[in-house]
Amino acid sequence: MSGVGGLGRRRFVQVAAGTTVMVPLLGACGGEEEVSAPQGARGEAIVPAAEVPVGGGVIVDGDPAVVVTQPEEGTFKAFSAICTHQGCTVTNVDTEIVCQCHMSRFTLTDGAVVSGPADEPLPSVEVMLDGDQVVFA
Ligand code: FES
């Protein structure tokens, strides 16, 4: 176990609602991407709930890389951070999840495509709140 609550190997990128920030996360664009739903170990902490802005989200560069969102206060959702277009790691979250490789945008609520070129949603990741942490369900 590493760090507080097992978070030592994760790198957090907090992006407040309404902001646009280029985030230097690792990611590579390649050909068409088959993206399946990632899932961590049940109960494994992903991010402190307080780090997830209401109406926004955070990109957590772990294994698996996920985007945790809070579309409404107290409602947490998570998705694969790997873009379904060509496999870049999504780059930021404003009022939507953004992949700046080719500017696809996805909803905070269900990962659906708002605008392409991606034509598949970000796969959902099952999460829950455990105390003050968002954890894999
Ligand atoms: S990889 Fe092309 S928009 Fe994300």
Short mmCIF file of N, CA and C and ligand atoms in Angstrom, two decimals:
data_model
loop_
_atom_site.label_atom_id
_atom_site.label_comp_id
_atom_site.label_asym_id
_atom_site.label_seq_id
_atom_site.Cartn_x
_atom_site.Cartn_y
_atom_site.Cartn_z
N MET A 1 0.86 -1.18 0.00
CA MET A 1 0.00 0.00 0.00
C MET A 1 0.89 1.22 0.00
N SER A 2 0.58 2.16 -0.80
CA SER A 2 1.41 3.35 -0.88
C SER A 2 0.61 4.60 -0.56
N GLY A 3 1.18 5.46 0.18
CA GLY A 3 0.60 6.78 0.44
C GLY A 3 -0.68 6.70 1.25
N VAL A 4 -1.23 7.81 1.53
CA VAL A 4 -2.47 7.90 2.29
C VAL A 4 -3.62 7.36 1.46
N GLY A 5 -4.31 6.37 1.99
CA GLY A 5 -5.47 5.82 1.31
C GLY A 5 -5.12 5.17 -0.02
N GLY A 6 -3.87 4.76 -0.19
CA GLY A 6 -3.49 4.10 -1.43
C GLY A 6 -3.41 5.04 -2.60
N LEU A 7 -3.26 6.31 -2.35
CA LEU A 7 -3.27 7.29 -3.44
C LEU A 7 -1.89 7.64 -3.93
N GLY A 8 -0.85 7.05 -3.34
CA GLY A 8 0.51 7.46 -3.63
C GLY A 8 0.90 7.33 -5.08
N ARG A 9 0.33 6.38 -5.82
CA ARG A 9 0.77 6.19 -7.20
C ARG A 9 -0.08 6.96 -8.19
N ARG A 10 -1.03 7.70 -7.69
CA ARG A 10 -1.92 8.44 -8.58
C ARG A 10 -1.51 9.89 -8.64
N ARG A 11 -1.67 10.47 -9.79
CA ARG A 11 -1.39 11.89 -9.98
C ARG A 11 -2.70 12.56 -10.30
N PHE A 12 -3.03 13.59 -9.54
CA PHE A 12 -4.31 14.25 -9.70
C PHE A 12 -4.16 15.52 -10.51
N VAL A 13 -5.12 15.76 -11.31
CA VAL A 13 -5.19 17.00 -12.06
C VAL A 13 -6.58 17.55 -11.83
N GLN A 14 -6.66 18.61 -11.04
CA GLN A 14 -7.96 19.19 -10.75
C GLN A 14 -8.23 20.31 -11.71
N VAL A 15 -9.39 20.27 -12.30
CA VAL A 15 -9.79 21.30 -13.23
C VAL A 15 -11.16 21.79 -12.81
N ALA A 16 -11.24 23.03 -12.41
CA ALA A 16 -12.50 23.59 -11.96
C ALA A 16 -13.45 23.76 -13.12
N ALA A 17 -14.73 23.73 -12.78
CA ALA A 17 -15.75 23.93 -13.80
C ALA A 17 -15.54 25.29 -14.46
N GLY A 18 -15.69 25.33 -15.76
CA GLY A 18 -15.61 26.58 -16.49
C GLY A 18 -14.20 26.98 -16.90
N THR A 19 -13.21 26.16 -16.57
CA THR A 19 -11.86 26.50 -16.98
C THR A 19 -11.40 25.58 -18.09
N THR A 20 -10.47 26.05 -18.86
CA THR A 20 -9.87 25.23 -19.89
C THR A 20 -8.37 25.27 -19.67
N VAL A 21 -7.80 24.11 -19.40
CA VAL A 21 -6.39 24.02 -19.09
C VAL A 21 -5.79 22.87 -19.88
N MET A 22 -4.65 23.11 -20.49
CA MET A 22 -3.94 22.03 -21.16
C MET A 22 -3.21 21.25 -20.10
N VAL A 23 -3.43 19.96 -20.04
CA VAL A 23 -2.85 19.12 -19.00
C VAL A 23 -1.87 18.15 -19.63
N PRO A 24 -0.62 18.17 -19.20
CA PRO A 24 0.39 17.32 -19.82
C PRO A 24 0.37 15.90 -19.27
N LEU A 25 -0.67 15.17 -19.54
CA LEU A 25 -0.72 13.77 -19.16
C LEU A 25 -0.18 12.94 -20.31
N LEU A 26 0.35 11.78 -19.95
CA LEU A 26 0.85 10.91 -20.99
C LEU A 26 -0.30 10.37 -21.81
N GLY A 27 -0.09 10.27 -23.06
CA GLY A 27 -1.10 9.71 -23.93
C GLY A 27 -0.55 9.69 -25.33
N ALA A 28 -0.97 8.74 -26.07
CA ALA A 28 -0.48 8.65 -27.43
C ALA A 28 -1.65 8.47 -28.37
N CYS A 29 -1.59 9.14 -29.47
CA CYS A 29 -2.61 8.96 -30.48
C CYS A 29 -2.12 7.93 -31.47
N GLY A 30 -2.95 7.04 -31.81
CA GLY A 30 -2.57 6.05 -32.77
C GLY A 30 -3.72 5.81 -33.71
N GLY A 31 -3.97 4.57 -34.05
CA GLY A 31 -5.06 4.26 -34.95
C GLY A 31 -6.36 4.18 -34.18
N GLU A 32 -7.37 3.59 -34.80
CA GLU A 32 -8.65 3.45 -34.13
C GLU A 32 -8.46 2.67 -32.83
N GLU A 33 -9.14 3.10 -31.80
CA GLU A 33 -8.93 2.57 -30.47
C GLU A 33 -10.11 1.72 -30.03
N GLU A 34 -9.85 0.52 -29.57
CA GLU A 34 -10.85 -0.29 -28.91
C GLU A 34 -10.67 -0.02 -27.44
N VAL A 35 -11.62 0.66 -26.81
CA VAL A 35 -11.49 1.02 -25.41
C VAL A 35 -12.54 0.27 -24.62
N SER A 36 -12.08 -0.55 -23.69
CA SER A 36 -13.02 -1.25 -22.82
C SER A 36 -13.05 -0.56 -21.48
N ALA A 37 -14.07 -0.83 -20.71
CA ALA A 37 -14.21 -0.19 -19.41
C ALA A 37 -13.10 -0.67 -18.49
N PRO A 38 -12.32 0.27 -17.98
CA PRO A 38 -11.29 -0.12 -17.02
C PRO A 38 -11.91 -0.29 -15.65
N GLN A 39 -11.30 -1.04 -14.80
CA GLN A 39 -11.81 -1.16 -13.44
C GLN A 39 -10.66 -1.47 -12.51
N GLY A 40 -10.59 -0.72 -11.43
CA GLY A 40 -9.59 -0.98 -10.42
C GLY A 40 -10.12 -1.97 -9.40
N ALA A 41 -9.31 -2.24 -8.42
CA ALA A 41 -9.70 -3.17 -7.37
C ALA A 41 -10.82 -2.56 -6.53
N ARG A 42 -11.85 -3.36 -6.25
CA ARG A 42 -12.99 -2.87 -5.47
C ARG A 42 -12.49 -2.27 -4.16
N GLY A 43 -12.97 -1.07 -3.88
CA GLY A 43 -12.60 -0.39 -2.64
C GLY A 43 -11.33 0.44 -2.75
N GLU A 44 -10.60 0.31 -3.85
CA GLU A 44 -9.36 1.08 -4.02
C GLU A 44 -9.70 2.56 -4.18
N ALA A 45 -9.06 3.39 -3.39
CA ALA A 45 -9.30 4.83 -3.46
C ALA A 45 -8.81 5.40 -4.79
N ILE A 46 -9.62 6.27 -5.36
CA ILE A 46 -9.26 6.93 -6.62
C ILE A 46 -8.86 8.37 -6.36
N VAL A 47 -9.72 9.08 -5.65
CA VAL A 47 -9.48 10.51 -5.41
C VAL A 47 -10.34 10.95 -4.23
N PRO A 48 -9.83 11.88 -3.42
CA PRO A 48 -10.69 12.44 -2.38
C PRO A 48 -11.88 13.16 -3.02
N ALA A 49 -13.06 12.93 -2.48
CA ALA A 49 -14.26 13.55 -3.04
C ALA A 49 -14.14 15.07 -3.10
N ALA A 50 -13.47 15.64 -2.11
CA ALA A 50 -13.33 17.09 -2.05
C ALA A 50 -12.50 17.64 -3.21
N GLU A 51 -11.75 16.77 -3.89
CA GLU A 51 -10.91 17.21 -5.01
C GLU A 51 -11.68 17.25 -6.33
N VAL A 52 -12.93 16.77 -6.31
CA VAL A 52 -13.72 16.72 -7.54
C VAL A 52 -14.70 17.89 -7.53
N PRO A 53 -14.50 18.88 -8.40
CA PRO A 53 -15.38 20.05 -8.37
C PRO A 53 -16.79 19.72 -8.85
N VAL A 54 -17.77 20.34 -8.21
CA VAL A 54 -19.16 20.20 -8.66
C VAL A 54 -19.27 20.87 -10.03
N GLY A 55 -19.87 20.16 -10.97
CA GLY A 55 -19.99 20.68 -12.32
C GLY A 55 -18.71 20.54 -13.13
N GLY A 56 -17.78 19.73 -12.63
CA GLY A 56 -16.51 19.51 -13.33
C GLY A 56 -15.98 18.13 -13.01
N GLY A 57 -14.68 18.00 -13.02
CA GLY A 57 -14.10 16.70 -12.74
C GLY A 57 -12.60 16.75 -12.67
N VAL A 58 -12.02 15.60 -12.38
CA VAL A 58 -10.57 15.48 -12.32
C VAL A 58 -10.14 14.28 -13.16
N ILE A 59 -8.97 14.40 -13.73
CA ILE A 59 -8.37 13.29 -14.46
C ILE A 59 -7.36 12.67 -13.52
N VAL A 60 -7.48 11.37 -13.31
CA VAL A 60 -6.59 10.67 -12.39
C VAL A 60 -5.73 9.73 -13.21
N ASP A 61 -4.46 10.06 -13.27
CA ASP A 61 -3.52 9.31 -14.11
C ASP A 61 -2.99 8.13 -13.31
N GLY A 62 -3.79 7.08 -13.23
CA GLY A 62 -3.37 5.89 -12.49
C GLY A 62 -3.49 4.68 -13.39
N ASP A 63 -3.65 3.54 -12.78
CA ASP A 63 -3.82 2.30 -13.53
C ASP A 63 -5.08 1.61 -13.03
N PRO A 64 -6.21 1.83 -13.65
CA PRO A 64 -6.41 2.52 -14.93
C PRO A 64 -6.54 4.03 -14.76
N ALA A 65 -6.26 4.76 -15.84
CA ALA A 65 -6.49 6.21 -15.86
C ALA A 65 -7.99 6.45 -16.00
N VAL A 66 -8.52 7.27 -15.11
CA VAL A 66 -9.96 7.52 -15.11
C VAL A 66 -10.23 9.01 -14.98
N VAL A 67 -11.42 9.40 -15.37
CA VAL A 67 -11.93 10.74 -15.14
C VAL A 67 -13.06 10.60 -14.14
N VAL A 68 -12.96 11.31 -13.02
CA VAL A 68 -14.03 11.30 -12.02
C VAL A 68 -14.73 12.65 -12.11
N THR A 69 -16.05 12.61 -12.24
CA THR A 69 -16.82 13.84 -12.36
C THR A 69 -17.85 13.94 -11.23
N GLN A 70 -18.32 15.15 -11.03
CA GLN A 70 -19.39 15.38 -10.05
C GLN A 70 -20.39 16.33 -10.72
N PRO A 71 -21.24 15.77 -11.58
CA PRO A 71 -22.18 16.64 -12.33
C PRO A 71 -23.13 17.40 -11.42
N GLU A 72 -23.51 16.80 -10.30
CA GLU A 72 -24.34 17.47 -9.29
C GLU A 72 -23.69 17.18 -7.94
N GLU A 73 -23.87 18.08 -7.01
CA GLU A 73 -23.25 17.90 -5.72
C GLU A 73 -23.63 16.54 -5.12
N GLY A 74 -22.62 15.77 -4.77
CA GLY A 74 -22.83 14.47 -4.13
C GLY A 74 -23.02 13.31 -5.10
N THR A 75 -23.06 13.59 -6.41
CA THR A 75 -23.19 12.54 -7.42
C THR A 75 -21.86 12.40 -8.15
N PHE A 76 -21.23 11.24 -8.00
CA PHE A 76 -19.93 11.01 -8.60
C PHE A 76 -20.06 9.98 -9.71
N LYS A 77 -19.41 10.28 -10.84
CA LYS A 77 -19.37 9.39 -11.99
C LYS A 77 -17.92 9.21 -12.38
N ALA A 78 -17.62 8.12 -13.05
CA ALA A 78 -16.25 7.93 -13.53
C ALA A 78 -16.26 7.23 -14.87
N PHE A 79 -15.23 7.53 -15.65
CA PHE A 79 -15.12 7.01 -17.01
C PHE A 79 -13.65 6.72 -17.31
N SER A 80 -13.44 5.89 -18.30
CA SER A 80 -12.09 5.72 -18.80
C SER A 80 -11.56 7.08 -19.26
N ALA A 81 -10.30 7.35 -18.98
CA ALA A 81 -9.68 8.59 -19.44
C ALA A 81 -9.07 8.44 -20.83
N ILE A 82 -9.27 7.26 -21.43
CA ILE A 82 -8.71 7.01 -22.76
C ILE A 82 -9.77 7.31 -23.80
N CYS A 83 -9.48 8.28 -24.64
CA CYS A 83 -10.43 8.72 -25.66
C CYS A 83 -10.74 7.58 -26.63
N THR A 84 -12.02 7.48 -26.95
CA THR A 84 -12.46 6.41 -27.85
C THR A 84 -12.16 6.71 -29.31
N HIS A 85 -11.65 7.89 -29.61
CA HIS A 85 -11.32 8.21 -31.00
C HIS A 85 -10.04 7.49 -31.41
N GLN A 86 -8.90 7.96 -30.88
CA GLN A 86 -7.63 7.34 -31.25
C GLN A 86 -6.74 7.07 -30.05
N GLY A 87 -7.31 7.08 -28.86
CA GLY A 87 -6.57 6.60 -27.72
C GLY A 87 -5.74 7.60 -26.95
N CYS A 88 -5.88 8.88 -27.22
CA CYS A 88 -5.21 9.86 -26.36
C CYS A 88 -5.83 9.79 -24.97
N THR A 89 -5.05 10.16 -23.97
CA THR A 89 -5.63 10.40 -22.65
C THR A 89 -6.34 11.74 -22.72
N VAL A 90 -7.58 11.79 -22.23
CA VAL A 90 -8.30 13.06 -22.26
C VAL A 90 -7.48 14.12 -21.53
N THR A 91 -7.65 15.36 -21.92
CA THR A 91 -6.71 16.39 -21.48
C THR A 91 -7.24 17.31 -20.40
N ASN A 92 -8.53 17.54 -20.35
CA ASN A 92 -9.05 18.46 -19.34
C ASN A 92 -10.55 18.29 -19.20
N VAL A 93 -11.05 18.91 -18.15
CA VAL A 93 -12.49 18.87 -17.87
C VAL A 93 -12.93 20.30 -17.63
N ASP A 94 -13.93 20.75 -18.38
CA ASP A 94 -14.57 22.02 -18.04
C ASP A 94 -16.01 21.68 -17.69
N THR A 95 -16.97 22.09 -18.43
CA THR A 95 -18.33 21.61 -18.21
C THR A 95 -18.55 20.29 -18.94
N GLU A 96 -17.52 19.85 -19.66
CA GLU A 96 -17.50 18.57 -20.35
C GLU A 96 -16.08 18.00 -20.24
N ILE A 97 -15.95 16.73 -20.59
CA ILE A 97 -14.63 16.09 -20.63
C ILE A 97 -14.08 16.33 -22.03
N VAL A 98 -12.84 16.78 -22.11
CA VAL A 98 -12.28 17.22 -23.39
C VAL A 98 -11.05 16.39 -23.73
N CYS A 99 -10.96 15.99 -25.00
CA CYS A 99 -9.74 15.40 -25.55
C CYS A 99 -9.23 16.37 -26.60
N GLN A 100 -8.12 17.01 -26.28
CA GLN A 100 -7.61 18.05 -27.17
C GLN A 100 -6.79 17.48 -28.33
N CYS A 101 -6.62 16.15 -28.37
CA CYS A 101 -5.92 15.60 -29.54
C CYS A 101 -6.64 16.00 -30.82
N HIS A 102 -7.97 15.82 -30.82
CA HIS A 102 -8.75 16.21 -31.99
C HIS A 102 -10.05 16.88 -31.58
N MET A 103 -10.09 17.33 -30.32
CA MET A 103 -11.19 18.14 -29.78
C MET A 103 -12.53 17.42 -29.63
N SER A 104 -12.49 16.15 -29.30
CA SER A 104 -13.74 15.48 -28.93
C SER A 104 -14.14 15.94 -27.54
N ARG A 105 -15.44 15.96 -27.30
CA ARG A 105 -15.99 16.37 -26.00
C ARG A 105 -17.02 15.35 -25.56
N PHE A 106 -17.05 15.09 -24.25
CA PHE A 106 -17.92 14.07 -23.67
C PHE A 106 -18.65 14.65 -22.46
N THR A 107 -19.83 14.13 -22.17
CA THR A 107 -20.61 14.65 -21.03
C THR A 107 -20.02 14.20 -19.70
N LEU A 108 -20.30 15.00 -18.67
CA LEU A 108 -19.90 14.66 -17.31
C LEU A 108 -20.78 13.56 -16.73
N THR A 109 -22.01 13.45 -17.25
CA THR A 109 -22.99 12.57 -16.62
C THR A 109 -22.90 11.11 -17.06
N ASP A 110 -22.62 10.89 -18.36
CA ASP A 110 -22.58 9.50 -18.84
C ASP A 110 -21.48 9.24 -19.86
N GLY A 111 -20.60 10.20 -20.07
CA GLY A 111 -19.48 10.00 -20.99
C GLY A 111 -19.88 9.99 -22.44
N ALA A 112 -21.13 10.35 -22.75
CA ALA A 112 -21.59 10.36 -24.14
C ALA A 112 -20.84 11.42 -24.94
N VAL A 113 -20.73 11.18 -26.22
CA VAL A 113 -20.07 12.13 -27.11
C VAL A 113 -20.95 13.36 -27.28
N VAL A 114 -20.38 14.53 -27.02
CA VAL A 114 -21.05 15.80 -27.29
C VAL A 114 -20.67 16.25 -28.71
N SER A 115 -19.38 16.15 -29.00
CA SER A 115 -18.90 16.48 -30.34
C SER A 115 -17.68 15.62 -30.64
N GLY A 116 -17.58 15.19 -31.87
CA GLY A 116 -16.52 14.29 -32.33
C GLY A 116 -15.25 15.03 -32.66
N PRO A 117 -14.35 14.25 -33.27
CA PRO A 117 -14.55 13.07 -34.10
C PRO A 117 -14.87 11.76 -33.37
N ALA A 118 -14.67 11.65 -32.08
CA ALA A 118 -15.04 10.40 -31.40
C ALA A 118 -16.52 10.12 -31.65
N ASP A 119 -16.86 8.85 -31.84
CA ASP A 119 -18.27 8.52 -32.02
C ASP A 119 -18.76 7.48 -31.02
N GLU A 120 -17.90 7.14 -30.07
CA GLU A 120 -18.29 6.21 -29.01
C GLU A 120 -18.10 6.91 -27.67
N PRO A 121 -18.98 6.62 -26.70
CA PRO A 121 -18.83 7.25 -25.38
C PRO A 121 -17.59 6.74 -24.66
N LEU A 122 -17.16 7.50 -23.66
CA LEU A 122 -16.12 7.00 -22.76
C LEU A 122 -16.74 5.89 -21.91
N PRO A 123 -16.10 4.73 -21.82
CA PRO A 123 -16.66 3.65 -21.01
C PRO A 123 -16.79 4.07 -19.55
N SER A 124 -17.91 3.70 -18.94
CA SER A 124 -18.16 4.01 -17.53
C SER A 124 -17.31 3.13 -16.63
N VAL A 125 -16.94 3.67 -15.50
CA VAL A 125 -16.22 2.95 -14.46
C VAL A 125 -17.09 3.01 -13.21
N GLU A 126 -17.31 1.87 -12.57
CA GLU A 126 -18.15 1.83 -11.38
C GLU A 126 -17.39 2.37 -10.18
N VAL A 127 -17.95 3.41 -9.58
CA VAL A 127 -17.33 4.01 -8.39
C VAL A 127 -18.40 4.24 -7.33
N MET A 128 -17.93 4.48 -6.12
CA MET A 128 -18.83 4.82 -5.02
C MET A 128 -18.07 5.69 -4.04
N LEU A 129 -18.81 6.29 -3.15
CA LEU A 129 -18.21 7.12 -2.11
C LEU A 129 -17.98 6.24 -0.89
N ASP A 130 -16.78 6.28 -0.35
CA ASP A 130 -16.44 5.54 0.87
C ASP A 130 -15.80 6.56 1.80
N GLY A 131 -16.57 7.04 2.76
CA GLY A 131 -16.09 8.11 3.62
C GLY A 131 -15.87 9.36 2.79
N ASP A 132 -14.65 9.86 2.79
CA ASP A 132 -14.35 11.06 2.01
C ASP A 132 -13.64 10.75 0.71
N GLN A 133 -13.63 9.47 0.32
CA GLN A 133 -12.93 9.06 -0.89
C GLN A 133 -13.89 8.52 -1.94
N VAL A 134 -13.60 8.80 -3.20
CA VAL A 134 -14.25 8.12 -4.31
C VAL A 134 -13.41 6.87 -4.57
N VAL A 135 -14.07 5.70 -4.55
CA VAL A 135 -13.34 4.44 -4.67
C VAL A 135 -13.99 3.60 -5.78
N PHE A 136 -13.23 2.63 -6.28
CA PHE A 136 -13.79 1.68 -7.24
C PHE A 136 -14.84 0.82 -6.55
N ALA A 137 -15.98 0.64 -7.22
CA ALA A 137 -17.07 -0.16 -6.64
C ALA A 137 -16.93 -1.63 -7.03
S1 FES B 1 -7.86 10.84 -29.77
FE1 FES B 1 -8.83 12.06 -31.29
S2 FES B 1 -10.24 13.26 -30.17
FE2 FES B 1 -9.32 12.03 -28.66
#
